Coordinates of C-alpha atoms in Angstrom, one line a residue:
X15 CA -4.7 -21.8 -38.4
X16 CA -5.1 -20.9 -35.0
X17 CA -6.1 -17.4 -33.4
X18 CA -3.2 -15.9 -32.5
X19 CA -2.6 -14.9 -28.5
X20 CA -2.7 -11.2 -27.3
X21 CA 1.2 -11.0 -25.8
X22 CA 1.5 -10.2 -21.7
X23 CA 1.9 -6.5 -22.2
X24 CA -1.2 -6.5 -24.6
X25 CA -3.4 -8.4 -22.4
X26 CA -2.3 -6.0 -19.3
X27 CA -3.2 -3.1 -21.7
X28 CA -6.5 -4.3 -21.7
X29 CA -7.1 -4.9 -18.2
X30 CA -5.9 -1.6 -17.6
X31 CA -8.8 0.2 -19.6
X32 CA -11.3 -2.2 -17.6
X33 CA -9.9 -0.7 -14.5
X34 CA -11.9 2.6 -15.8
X35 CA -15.3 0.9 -15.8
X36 CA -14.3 -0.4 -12.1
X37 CA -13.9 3.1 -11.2
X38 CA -17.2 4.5 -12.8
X39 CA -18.7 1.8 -10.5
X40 CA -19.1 -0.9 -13.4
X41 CA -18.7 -4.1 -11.9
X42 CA -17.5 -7.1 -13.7
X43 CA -18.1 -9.6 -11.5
X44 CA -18.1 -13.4 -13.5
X45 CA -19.3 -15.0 -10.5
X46 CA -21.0 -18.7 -11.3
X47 CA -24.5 -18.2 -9.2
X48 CA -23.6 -21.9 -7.9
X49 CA -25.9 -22.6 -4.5
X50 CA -23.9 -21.9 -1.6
X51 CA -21.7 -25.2 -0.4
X52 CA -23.1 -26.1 3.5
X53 CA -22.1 -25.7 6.4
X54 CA -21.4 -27.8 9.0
X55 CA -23.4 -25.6 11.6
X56 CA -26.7 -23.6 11.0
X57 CA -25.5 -19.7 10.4
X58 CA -25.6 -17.1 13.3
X59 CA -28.5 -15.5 13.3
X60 CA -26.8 -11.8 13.5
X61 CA -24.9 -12.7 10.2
X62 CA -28.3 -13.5 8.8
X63 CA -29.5 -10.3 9.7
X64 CA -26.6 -8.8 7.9
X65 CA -27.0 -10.0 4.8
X66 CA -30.9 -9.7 4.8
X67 CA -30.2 -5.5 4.5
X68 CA -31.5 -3.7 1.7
X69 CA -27.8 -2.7 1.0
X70 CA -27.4 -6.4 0.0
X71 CA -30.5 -6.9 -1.9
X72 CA -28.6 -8.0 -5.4
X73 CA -25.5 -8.5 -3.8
X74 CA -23.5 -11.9 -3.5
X75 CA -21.8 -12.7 0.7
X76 CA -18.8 -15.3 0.9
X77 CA -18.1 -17.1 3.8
X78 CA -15.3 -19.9 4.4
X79 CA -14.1 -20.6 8.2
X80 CA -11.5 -24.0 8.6
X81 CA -9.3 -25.1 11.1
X82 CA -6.0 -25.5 9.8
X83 CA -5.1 -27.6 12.1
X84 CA -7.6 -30.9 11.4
X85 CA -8.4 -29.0 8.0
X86 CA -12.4 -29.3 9.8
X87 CA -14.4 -26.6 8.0
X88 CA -17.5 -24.9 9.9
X89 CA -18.3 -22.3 7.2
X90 CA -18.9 -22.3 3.7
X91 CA -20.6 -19.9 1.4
X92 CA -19.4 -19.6 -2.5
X93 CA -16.1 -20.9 -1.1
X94 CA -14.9 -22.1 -4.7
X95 CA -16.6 -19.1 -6.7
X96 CA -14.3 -16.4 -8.1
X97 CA -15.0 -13.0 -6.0
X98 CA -13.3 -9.4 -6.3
X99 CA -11.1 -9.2 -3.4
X100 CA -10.0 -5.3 -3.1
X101 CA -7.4 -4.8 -1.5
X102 CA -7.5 -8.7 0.6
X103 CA -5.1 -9.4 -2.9
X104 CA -2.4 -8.0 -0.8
X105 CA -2.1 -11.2 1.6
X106 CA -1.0 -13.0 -1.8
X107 CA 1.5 -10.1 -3.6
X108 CA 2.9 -9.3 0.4
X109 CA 3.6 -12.9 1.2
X110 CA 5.1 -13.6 -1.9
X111 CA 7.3 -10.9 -1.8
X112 CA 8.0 -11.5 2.2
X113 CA 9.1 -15.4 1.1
X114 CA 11.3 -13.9 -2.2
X115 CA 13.2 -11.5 0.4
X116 CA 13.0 -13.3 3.7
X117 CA 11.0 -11.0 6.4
X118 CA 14.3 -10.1 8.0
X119 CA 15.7 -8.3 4.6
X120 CA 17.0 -5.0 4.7
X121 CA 17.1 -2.8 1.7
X122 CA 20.5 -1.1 1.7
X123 CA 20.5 2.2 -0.6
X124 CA 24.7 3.0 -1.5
X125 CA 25.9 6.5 -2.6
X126 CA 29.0 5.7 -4.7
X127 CA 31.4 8.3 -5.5
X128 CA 32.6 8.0 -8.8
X129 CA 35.6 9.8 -10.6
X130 CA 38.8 11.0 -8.5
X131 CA 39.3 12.7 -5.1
X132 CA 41.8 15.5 -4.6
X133 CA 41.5 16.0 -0.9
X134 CA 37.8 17.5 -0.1
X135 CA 37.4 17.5 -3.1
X136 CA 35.3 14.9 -5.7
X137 CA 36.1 15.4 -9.7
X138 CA 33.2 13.2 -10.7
X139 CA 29.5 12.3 -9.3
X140 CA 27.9 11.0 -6.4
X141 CA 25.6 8.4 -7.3
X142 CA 22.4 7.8 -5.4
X143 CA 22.0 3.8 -6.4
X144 CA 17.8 2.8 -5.8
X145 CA 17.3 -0.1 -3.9
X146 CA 13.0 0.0 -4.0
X147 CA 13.2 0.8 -0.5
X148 CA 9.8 1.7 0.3
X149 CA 10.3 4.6 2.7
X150 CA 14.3 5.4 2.8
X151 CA 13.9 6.7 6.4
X152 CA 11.0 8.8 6.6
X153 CA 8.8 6.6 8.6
X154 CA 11.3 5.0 10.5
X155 CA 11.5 5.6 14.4
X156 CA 13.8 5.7 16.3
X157 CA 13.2 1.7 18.0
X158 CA 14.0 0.6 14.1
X159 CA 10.3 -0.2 13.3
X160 CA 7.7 1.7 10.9
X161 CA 5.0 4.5 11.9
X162 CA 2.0 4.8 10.6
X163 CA -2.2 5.7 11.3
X164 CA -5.3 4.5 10.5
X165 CA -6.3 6.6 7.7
X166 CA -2.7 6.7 5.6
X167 CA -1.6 10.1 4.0
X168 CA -1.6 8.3 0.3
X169 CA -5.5 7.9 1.2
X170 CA -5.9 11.7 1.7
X171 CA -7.7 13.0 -1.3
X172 CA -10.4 9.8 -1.0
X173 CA -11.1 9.1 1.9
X174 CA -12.3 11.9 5.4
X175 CA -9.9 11.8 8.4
X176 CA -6.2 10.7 6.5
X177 CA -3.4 12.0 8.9
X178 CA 0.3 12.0 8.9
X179 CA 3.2 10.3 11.2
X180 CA 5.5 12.7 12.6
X181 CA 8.3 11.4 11.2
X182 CA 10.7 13.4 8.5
X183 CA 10.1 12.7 5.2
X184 CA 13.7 13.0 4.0
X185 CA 15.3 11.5 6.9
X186 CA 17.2 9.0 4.6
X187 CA 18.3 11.5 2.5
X188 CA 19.8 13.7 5.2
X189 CA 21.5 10.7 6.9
X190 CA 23.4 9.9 3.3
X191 CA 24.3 13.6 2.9
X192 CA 25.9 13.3 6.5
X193 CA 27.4 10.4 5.4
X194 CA 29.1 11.7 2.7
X195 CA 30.3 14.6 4.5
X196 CA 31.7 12.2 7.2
X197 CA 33.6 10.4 4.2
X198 CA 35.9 13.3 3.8
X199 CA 33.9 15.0 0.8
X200 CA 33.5 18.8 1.1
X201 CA 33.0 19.7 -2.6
X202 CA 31.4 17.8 -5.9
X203 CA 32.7 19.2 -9.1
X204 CA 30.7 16.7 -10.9
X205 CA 27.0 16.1 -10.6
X206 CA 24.4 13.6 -8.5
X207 CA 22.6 11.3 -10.3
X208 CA 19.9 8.8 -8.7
X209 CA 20.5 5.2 -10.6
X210 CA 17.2 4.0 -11.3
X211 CA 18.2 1.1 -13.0
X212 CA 16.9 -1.4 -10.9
X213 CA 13.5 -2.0 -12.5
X214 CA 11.4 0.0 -15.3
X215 CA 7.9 1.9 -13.7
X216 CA 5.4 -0.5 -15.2
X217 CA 2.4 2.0 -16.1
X218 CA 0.3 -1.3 -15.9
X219 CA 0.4 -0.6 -12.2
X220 CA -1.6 1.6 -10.4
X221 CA -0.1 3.4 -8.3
X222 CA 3.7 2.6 -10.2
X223 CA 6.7 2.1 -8.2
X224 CA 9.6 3.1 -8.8
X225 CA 13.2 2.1 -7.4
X226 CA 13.3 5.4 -5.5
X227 CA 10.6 6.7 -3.6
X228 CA 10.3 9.2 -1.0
X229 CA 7.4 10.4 0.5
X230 CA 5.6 7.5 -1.1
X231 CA 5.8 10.1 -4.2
X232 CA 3.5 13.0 -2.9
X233 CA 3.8 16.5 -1.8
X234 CA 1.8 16.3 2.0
X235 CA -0.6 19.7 2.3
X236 CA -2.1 20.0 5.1
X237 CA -5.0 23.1 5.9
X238 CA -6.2 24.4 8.7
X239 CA -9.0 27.2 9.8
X240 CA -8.2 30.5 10.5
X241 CA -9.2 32.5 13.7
X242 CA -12.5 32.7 12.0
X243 CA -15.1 32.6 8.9
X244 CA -13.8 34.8 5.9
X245 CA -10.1 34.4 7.0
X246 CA -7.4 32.7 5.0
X247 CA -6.8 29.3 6.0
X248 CA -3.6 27.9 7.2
X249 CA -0.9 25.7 5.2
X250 CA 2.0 23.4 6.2
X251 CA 3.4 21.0 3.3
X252 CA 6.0 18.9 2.9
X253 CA 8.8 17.7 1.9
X254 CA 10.1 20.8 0.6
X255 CA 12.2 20.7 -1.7
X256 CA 13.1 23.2 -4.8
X257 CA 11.4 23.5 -7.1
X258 CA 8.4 22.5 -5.8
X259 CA 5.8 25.5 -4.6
X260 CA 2.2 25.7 -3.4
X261 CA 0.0 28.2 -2.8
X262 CA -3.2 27.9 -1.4
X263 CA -6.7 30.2 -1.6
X264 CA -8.7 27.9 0.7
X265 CA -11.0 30.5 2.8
X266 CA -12.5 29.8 6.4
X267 CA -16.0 29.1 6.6
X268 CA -18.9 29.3 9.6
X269 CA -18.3 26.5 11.9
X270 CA -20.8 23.5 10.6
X271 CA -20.5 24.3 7.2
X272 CA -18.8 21.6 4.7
X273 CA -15.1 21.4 4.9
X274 CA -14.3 21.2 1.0
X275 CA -10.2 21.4 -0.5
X276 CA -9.4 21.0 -3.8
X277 CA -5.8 20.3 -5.6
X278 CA -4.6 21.1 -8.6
X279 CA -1.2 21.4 -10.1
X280 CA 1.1 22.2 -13.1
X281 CA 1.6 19.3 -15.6
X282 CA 4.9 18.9 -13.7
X283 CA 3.4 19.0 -10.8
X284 CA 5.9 21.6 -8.9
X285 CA 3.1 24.3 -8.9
X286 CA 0.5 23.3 -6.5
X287 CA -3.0 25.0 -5.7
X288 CA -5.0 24.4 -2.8
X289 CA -9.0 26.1 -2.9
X290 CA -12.1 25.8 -1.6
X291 CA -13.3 25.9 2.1
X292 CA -12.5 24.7 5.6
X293 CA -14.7 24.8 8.5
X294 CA -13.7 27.1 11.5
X295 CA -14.5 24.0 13.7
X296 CA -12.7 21.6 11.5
X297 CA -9.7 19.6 12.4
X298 CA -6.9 19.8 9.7
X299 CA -7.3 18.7 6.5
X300 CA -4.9 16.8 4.4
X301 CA -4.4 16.9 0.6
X302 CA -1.7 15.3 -1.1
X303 CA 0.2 15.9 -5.0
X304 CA 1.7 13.4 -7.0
X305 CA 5.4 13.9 -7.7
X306 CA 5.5 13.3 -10.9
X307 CA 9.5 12.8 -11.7
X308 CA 10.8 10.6 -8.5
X309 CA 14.0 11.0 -9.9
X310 CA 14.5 14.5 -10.6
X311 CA 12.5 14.8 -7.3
X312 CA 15.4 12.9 -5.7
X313 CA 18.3 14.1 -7.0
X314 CA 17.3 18.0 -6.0
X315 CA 16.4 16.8 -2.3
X316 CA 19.5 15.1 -2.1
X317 CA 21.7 18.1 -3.6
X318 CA 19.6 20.0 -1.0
X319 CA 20.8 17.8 1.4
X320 CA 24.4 17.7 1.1
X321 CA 23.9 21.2 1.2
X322 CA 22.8 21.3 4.8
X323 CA 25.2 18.8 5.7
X324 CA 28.1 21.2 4.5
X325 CA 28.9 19.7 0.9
X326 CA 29.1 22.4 -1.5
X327 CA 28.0 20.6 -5.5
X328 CA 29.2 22.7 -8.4
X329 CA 25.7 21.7 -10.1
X330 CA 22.2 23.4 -10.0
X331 CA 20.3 21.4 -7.6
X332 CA 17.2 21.8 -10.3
X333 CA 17.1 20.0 -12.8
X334 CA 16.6 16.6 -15.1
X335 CA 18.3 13.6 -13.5
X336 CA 21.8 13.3 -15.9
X337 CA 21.4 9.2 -16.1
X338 CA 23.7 9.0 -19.5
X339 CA 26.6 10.0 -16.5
X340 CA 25.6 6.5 -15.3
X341 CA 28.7 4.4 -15.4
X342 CA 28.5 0.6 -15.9
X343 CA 29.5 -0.6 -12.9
X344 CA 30.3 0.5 -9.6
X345 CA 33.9 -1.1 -9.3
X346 CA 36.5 0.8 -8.3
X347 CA 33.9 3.8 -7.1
X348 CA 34.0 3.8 -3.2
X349 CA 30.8 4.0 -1.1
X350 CA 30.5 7.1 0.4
X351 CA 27.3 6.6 1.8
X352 CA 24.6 3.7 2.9
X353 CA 21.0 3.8 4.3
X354 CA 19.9 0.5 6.0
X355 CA 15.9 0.2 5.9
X356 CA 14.7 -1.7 8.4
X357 CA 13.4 -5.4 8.1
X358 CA 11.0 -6.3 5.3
X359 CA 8.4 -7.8 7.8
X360 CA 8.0 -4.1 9.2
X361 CA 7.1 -2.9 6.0
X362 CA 4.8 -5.9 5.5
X363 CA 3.4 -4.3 8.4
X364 CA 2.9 -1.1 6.8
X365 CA 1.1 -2.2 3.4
X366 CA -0.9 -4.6 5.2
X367 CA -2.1 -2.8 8.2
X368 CA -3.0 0.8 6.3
X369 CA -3.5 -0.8 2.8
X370 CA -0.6 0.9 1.1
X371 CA -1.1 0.8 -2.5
X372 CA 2.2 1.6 -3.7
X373 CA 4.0 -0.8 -1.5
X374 CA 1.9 -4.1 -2.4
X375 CA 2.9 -3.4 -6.1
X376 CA 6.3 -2.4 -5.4
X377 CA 6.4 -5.8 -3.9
X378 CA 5.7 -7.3 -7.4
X379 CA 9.0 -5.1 -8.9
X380 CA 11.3 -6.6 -6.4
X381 CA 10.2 -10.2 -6.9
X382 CA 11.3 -9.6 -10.6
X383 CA 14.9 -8.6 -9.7
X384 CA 15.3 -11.2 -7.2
X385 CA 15.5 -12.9 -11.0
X386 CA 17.3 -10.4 -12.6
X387 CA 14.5 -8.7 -14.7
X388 CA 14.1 -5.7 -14.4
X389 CA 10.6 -5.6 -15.5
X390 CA 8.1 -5.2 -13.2
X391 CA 6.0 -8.3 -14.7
X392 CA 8.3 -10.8 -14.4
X393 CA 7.7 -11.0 -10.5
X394 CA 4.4 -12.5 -11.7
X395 CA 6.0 -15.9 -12.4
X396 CA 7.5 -15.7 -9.0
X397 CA 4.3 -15.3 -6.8
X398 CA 3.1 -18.2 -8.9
X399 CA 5.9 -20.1 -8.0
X400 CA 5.5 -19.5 -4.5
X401 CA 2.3 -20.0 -4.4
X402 CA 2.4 -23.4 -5.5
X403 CA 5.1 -24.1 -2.9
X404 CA 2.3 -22.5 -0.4
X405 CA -0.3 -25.3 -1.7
X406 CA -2.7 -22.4 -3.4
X407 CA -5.0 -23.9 -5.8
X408 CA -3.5 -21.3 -8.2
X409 CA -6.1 -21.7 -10.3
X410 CA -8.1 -20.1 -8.0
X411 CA -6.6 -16.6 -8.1
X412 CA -6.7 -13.9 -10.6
X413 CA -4.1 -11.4 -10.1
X414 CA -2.9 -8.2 -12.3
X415 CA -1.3 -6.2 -10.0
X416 CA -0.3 -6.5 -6.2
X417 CA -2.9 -4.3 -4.5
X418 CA -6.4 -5.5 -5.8
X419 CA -6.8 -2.9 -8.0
X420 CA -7.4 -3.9 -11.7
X421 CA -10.6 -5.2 -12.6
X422 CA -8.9 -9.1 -13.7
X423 CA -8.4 -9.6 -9.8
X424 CA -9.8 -12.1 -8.8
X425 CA -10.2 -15.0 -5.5
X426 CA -11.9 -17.9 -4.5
X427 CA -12.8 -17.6 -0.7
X428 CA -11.2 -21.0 -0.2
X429 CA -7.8 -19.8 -1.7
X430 CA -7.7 -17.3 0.4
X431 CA -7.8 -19.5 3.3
X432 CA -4.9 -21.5 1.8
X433 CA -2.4 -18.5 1.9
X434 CA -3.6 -18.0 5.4
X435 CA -3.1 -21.6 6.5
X436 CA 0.3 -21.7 4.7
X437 CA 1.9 -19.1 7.3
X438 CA -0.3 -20.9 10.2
X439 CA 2.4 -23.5 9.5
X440 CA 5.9 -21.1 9.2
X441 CA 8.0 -19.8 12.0
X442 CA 7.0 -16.7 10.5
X443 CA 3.0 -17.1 11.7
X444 CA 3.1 -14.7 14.6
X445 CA 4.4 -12.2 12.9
X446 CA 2.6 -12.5 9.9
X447 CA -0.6 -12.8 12.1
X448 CA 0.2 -9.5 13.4
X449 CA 1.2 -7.9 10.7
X450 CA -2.9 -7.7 9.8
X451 CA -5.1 -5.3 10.9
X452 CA -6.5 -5.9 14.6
X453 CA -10.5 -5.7 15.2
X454 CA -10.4 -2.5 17.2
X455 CA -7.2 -2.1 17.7
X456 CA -5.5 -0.7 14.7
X457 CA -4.8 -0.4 10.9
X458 CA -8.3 -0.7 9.0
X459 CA -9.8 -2.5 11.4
X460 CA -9.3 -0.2 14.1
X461 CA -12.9 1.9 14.4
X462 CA -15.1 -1.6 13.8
X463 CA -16.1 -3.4 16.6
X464 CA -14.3 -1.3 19.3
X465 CA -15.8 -2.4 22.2
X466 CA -17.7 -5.6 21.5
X467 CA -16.2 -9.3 23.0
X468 CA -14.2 -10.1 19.7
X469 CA -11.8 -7.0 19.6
X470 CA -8.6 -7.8 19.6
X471 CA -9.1 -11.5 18.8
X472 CA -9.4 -10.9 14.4
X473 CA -6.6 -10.3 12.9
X474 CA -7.9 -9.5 8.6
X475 CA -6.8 -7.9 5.8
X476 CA -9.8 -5.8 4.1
X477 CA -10.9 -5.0 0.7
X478 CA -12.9 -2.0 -0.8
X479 CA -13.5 -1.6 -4.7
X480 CA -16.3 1.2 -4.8
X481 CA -17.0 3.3 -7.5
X482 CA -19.9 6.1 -8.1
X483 CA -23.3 4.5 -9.6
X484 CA -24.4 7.6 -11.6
X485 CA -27.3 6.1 -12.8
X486 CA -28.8 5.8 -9.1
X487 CA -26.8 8.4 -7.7
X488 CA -25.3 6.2 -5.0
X489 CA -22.2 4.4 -4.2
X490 CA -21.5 0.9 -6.1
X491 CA -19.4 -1.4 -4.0
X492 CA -18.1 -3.8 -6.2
X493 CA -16.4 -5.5 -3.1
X494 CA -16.2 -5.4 0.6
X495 CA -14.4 -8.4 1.9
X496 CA -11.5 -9.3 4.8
X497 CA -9.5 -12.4 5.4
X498 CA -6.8 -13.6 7.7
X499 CA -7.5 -15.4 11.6
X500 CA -10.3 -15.8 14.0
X501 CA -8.5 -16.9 17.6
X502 CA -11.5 -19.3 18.6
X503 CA -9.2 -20.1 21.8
X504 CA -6.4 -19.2 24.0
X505 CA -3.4 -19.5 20.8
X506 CA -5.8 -21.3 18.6
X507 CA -6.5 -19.4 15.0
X508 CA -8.9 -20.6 12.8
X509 CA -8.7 -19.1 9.1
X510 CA -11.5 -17.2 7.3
X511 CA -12.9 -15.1 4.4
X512 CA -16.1 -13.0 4.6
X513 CA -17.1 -10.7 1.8
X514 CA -19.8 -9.2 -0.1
X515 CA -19.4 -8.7 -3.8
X516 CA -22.0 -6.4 -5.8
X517 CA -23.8 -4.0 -2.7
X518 CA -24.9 -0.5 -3.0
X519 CA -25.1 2.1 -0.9
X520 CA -28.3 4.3 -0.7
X521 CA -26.9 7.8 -1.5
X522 CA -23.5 8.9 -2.9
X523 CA -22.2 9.3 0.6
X524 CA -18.6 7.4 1.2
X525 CA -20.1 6.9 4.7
X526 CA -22.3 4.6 3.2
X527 CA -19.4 2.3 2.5
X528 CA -17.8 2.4 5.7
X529 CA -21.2 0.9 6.8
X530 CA -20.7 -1.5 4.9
X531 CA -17.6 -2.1 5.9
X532 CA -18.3 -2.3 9.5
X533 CA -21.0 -4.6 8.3
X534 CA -18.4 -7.2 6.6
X535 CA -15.9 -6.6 10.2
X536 CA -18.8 -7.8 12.6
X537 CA -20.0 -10.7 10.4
X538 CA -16.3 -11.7 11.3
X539 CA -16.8 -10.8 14.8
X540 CA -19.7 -13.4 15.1
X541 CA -17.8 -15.8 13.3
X542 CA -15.3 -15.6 15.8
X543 CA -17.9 -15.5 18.5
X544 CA -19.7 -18.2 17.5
X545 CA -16.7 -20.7 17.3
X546 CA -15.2 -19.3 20.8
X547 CA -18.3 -20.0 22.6
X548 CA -19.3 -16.0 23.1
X549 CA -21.8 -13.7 22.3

C-alpha cells in the first residue's frame, strides 16, 4: 500500500508554519554544494573582492550572465542550484499574470443598482461588485499612470525612510459615488453591499488579497515632532473613514536622540495607538495598521461617499457587509457606476519597481478566475502553464506564493534568466524592461550605485529574506539576490542573476542589510561594466 499524499491545501499548511522559522532568521536553504560551473572569462576582480567580505564568510554567491541573442554565456556560478530568491519570485508570478491579462487590461469595478427606482429614489441596494483592482484610484494620476516612491507605505513599520504618494486614497470610491449621483439616484432605501465573490482570501498568502482593496488594506499614520523636546508630536492619518480612530501619545524628544513609534490596535483594528518617541530633528515618520475587514471597510467608505456626493442611504454606514442581500446575477440591475483602472502593465510597474507584496500575490488570485476558480490556488496551474510556453525549465522553480515569501520558494539562477529572455523576445520587452527597478534611478535600485558609470544601464528586480539571528545577535540574510538586464551596448541587453544566499550581518542593525544589498547592486554594476567595455 502506498503512503498516502498530503492534499494542496495540507502541503501549503505546512509551508506556511516554515515561513516562521524564515522569519526568526532560520534558513532552509537545500542548496547542492556542487563546484561552481565556469565561466567563459576570469571574474572581475571587484566582484571577487565582494564576495571575499566577512559578511559572506559561510554564505553561497550566484552568478549567471547570457546573451539572449546567440544564447553565449559569460557568467556562471551555481547557475543550476536551487537558491532563495526574495522577492526576484515576482518576475515569475508578475509575468504570468501580465501574459493571463494582456499588459493593456483594465480592471473595471461596476456599482449595480438592484431593486426598483421611483424617481430619485432606489428601493433596493447598490452593489459595489470587486474586480481585484489593485488600487481602485488612489494612486492613479492624473496622465492615467501609477505613483509611487522608493520606500513604499506597505514597507513602513520594517523598513527607515517609507513615504507616501500624494495621491487620495479613496479617489475610486468618490468617483463611483459621483457616478451614482449623476445616474439620477438621490436616495437608497436599501443597503450597499461590496460583492466579494470573485475569489476567496487564501490565508496561505502572506499578505492575502482580497477582491477589494483600498489603501492596499492599511490605515497610513504619519508623526511628526513638535516645536520641541517634551511636546506632543504631530498626527495626519488616513483614509478616514468611520469607524476607524487613532490616537496617538508619541512625545518629542532632544534632537539626535532615536526616533522610535510603536502601533497597536483593537482586535478589529478600528482603535489605533501610536507611542513612543520622535526626534525634534526628525523628518516624519510613517506607521501603518492593517484593516482587518476590507469589506466592511469598503462598504462604510463608500456609504461615506455617496454621502459627500449628495446621496442620502437609509442604512447606518457602520456596519458588517449584508452579503446574503447578494443577488445571483446582475441581469436586469442597471450600472449605475464604473471605475476604469488603468492598464495592467502600470501596475506591473508598481509591484515590480517598489516590491509590493500584496500585488504580486494578488496576481496569483486573478490568474485563477481567468479560469473560473475562485480559489486563489488554482492560478498556480496557470503560471505553470505559462511558464512552459515561456521555455522555463519549470523544474527549476519552487514557488508558494507570488512575492518570494514562503520558505518553499525557490530558483535556479539559470531559470531566472529564461523568464528574462522570454520577454527579450515579446513586443512587450521595453516595457517589461522598464517596468524593473533602474540602478540609480528609481524603485529599489534607486540609492545603489548613484553615480558610478553603470547607473541607468541595469534594469533588476531584487530580493531580501532577512530575519533576526538571536543566537549571534545580528541580522541573518537568508537571501539577497536581483535579476533582470545588463545593457552591455547601445539597445543591446544581456540577461543576469546575482545573489548571495546564507550572509550575516555583524550587528542587529537593518543597515547592515542594505549593505548588503548595495553589495549584491554593484556586483551587477561590474557585470555590466565588464561586458560594456567600462570601468
Amino acid at each position: 500500500m502506498s503512503p498516502s499524499v498530503p492534499s494542496r491545501s495540507a502541503r501549503r499548511r505546512v509551508a506556511g508554519t516554515l515561513c516562521v522559522l524564515l522569519a526568526v532568521g532560520v534558513v532552509i536553504t537545500g542548496l547542492v554544494q556542487a563546484a561552481p560551473s565556469a565561466p567563459s572569462r576570469a571574474l572581475d576582480p571587484r566582484i571577487t573582492a565582494v564576495m571575499r567580505k566577512p559578511d559572506y564568510r559561510h554564505a553561497q554567491w550566484g552568478l549567471f550572465q547570457q546573451d539572449p541573442r546567440t544564447g553565449t554565456v559569460t557568467e556562471s556560478r551555481f547557475a543550476d542550484q536551487f537558491f532563495i530568491p526574495g522577492s526576484a519570485a515576482k518576475l515569475f508570478s508578475v509575468s504570468g499574470t501580465w501574459h493571463t491579462l494582456g499588459g493593456d487590461h483594465r480592471f473595471v469595478t461596476p456599482v449595480h443598482a438592484v431593486g426598483q427606482r421611483r424617481n430619485a429614489t432606489l428601493k433596493g441596494d447598490l452593489d459595489l461588485v470587486a474586480q481585484g483592482d489593485l488600487t481602485l484610484g488612489g494612486r492613479t494620476r492624473k496622465d492615467g499612470t501609477v505613483a509611487f516612491t522608493t520606500i513604499d507605505h506597505t514597507y513602513a513599520n520594517d523598513v527607515p525612510g517609507a513615504t507616501l504618494t500624494p495621491e487620495n486614497p479613496l479617489a475610486g470610491i468618490d468617483q463611483l459615488a459621483r457616478q451614482v449621483r449623476q445616474a439620477g439616484i438621490r436616495r437608497v432605501d436599501g443597503d450597499v453591499v461590496i460583492d466579494a465573490r470573485l475569489f476567496k482570501p487564501d490565508p496561505g498568502l502572506d499578505p492575502v488579497p482580497t477582491p477589494l482593496i483600498i489603501n492596499d488594506n492599511v490605515i497610513d499614520l504619519l508623526t511628526t515632532p513638535g516645536a520641541q523636546a517634551g511636546t506632543p508630536a504631530g498626527l495626519e492619518w488616513r483614509p478616514k473613514v468611520a469607524p476607524y480612530h487613532v490616537t496617538s501619545s508619541v512625545r518629542t524628544v532632544a534632537a539626535g536622540k532615536p526616533s522610535d513609534i510603536n502601533v497597536s490596535s483593537s482586535p478589529d483594528g478600528t482603535r489605533i495607538q501610536l507611542s513612543g518617541t520622535i526626534a525634534a530633528d526628525s523628518a516624519p515618520v510613517l506607521r501603518v495598521s492593517a484593516i482587518k475587514d476590507p469589506n466592511a471597510f469598503g462598504r462604510t467608505a463608500l456609504i461615506e461617499a455617496l454621502q459627500r456626493a449628495g446621496v442620502e442611504v437609509r442604512a447606518k454606514a457602520v456596519g458588517p457587509n449584508p452579503v446574503r442581500q447578494l443577488p445571483r446575477s446582475y441581469q436586469g440591475a442597471p450600472t449605475v457606476g464604473r471605475y476604469t483602472s488603468p492598464v495592467y502593465a502600470q501596475y506591473a510597474k508598481l509591484i515590480l519597481k517598489v516590491s509590493h507584496n500584496l500585488g504580486a500575490n494578488l496576481g496569483i488570485c486573478l490568474m485563477a478566475t481567468s479560469t473560473g476558480s475562485t480559489n486563489c490556488d488554482g492560478g498556480f496551474p496557470v503560471l505553470a502553464k505559462f511558464l512552459e510556453h515561456a521555455q522555463v525549465d519549470r523544474k527549476a522553480v519552487q514557488l508558494a506564493d507570488g512575492r518570494g515569501g514562503n520558505p518553499a520558494d525557490r530558483t535556479t539562477p539559470r531559470a531566472m534568466a529564461q523568464i528574462l529572455t522570454y520577454w527579450q523576445r515579446t513586443p512587450e520587452a521595453r516595457r517589461f524592461r522598464t517596468s524593473l527597478p533602474i540602478l540609480g534611478v528609481d524603485g529599489t535600485l534607486a540609492d545603489s550605485c548613484r553615480s558610478c558609470p553603470s547607473r541607468g544601464k541595469v534594469f533588476a528586480k531584487t530580493g531580501t529574506a532577512a530575519g533576526g539571528d538571536l543566537l549571534n545577535d545580528r541580522l541573518a540574510v537568508g537571501a539577497e539576490t536581483t535579476a533582470g538586464y545588463l545593457e552591455t551596448r547601445k539597445g543591446h541587453f544581456d540577461v543576469f542573476f546575482a545573489g548571495v544566499n546564507g550572509a550575516a550581518t555583524p550587528t542587529a542593525d537593518i543597515t547592515g542589510v542594505l549593505t548588503i544589498a548595495n553589495d549584491v547592486a554593484d556586483v551587477a554594476a561590474y557585470l555590466q561594466q565588464q561586458a560594456s567595455g567600462g570601468h
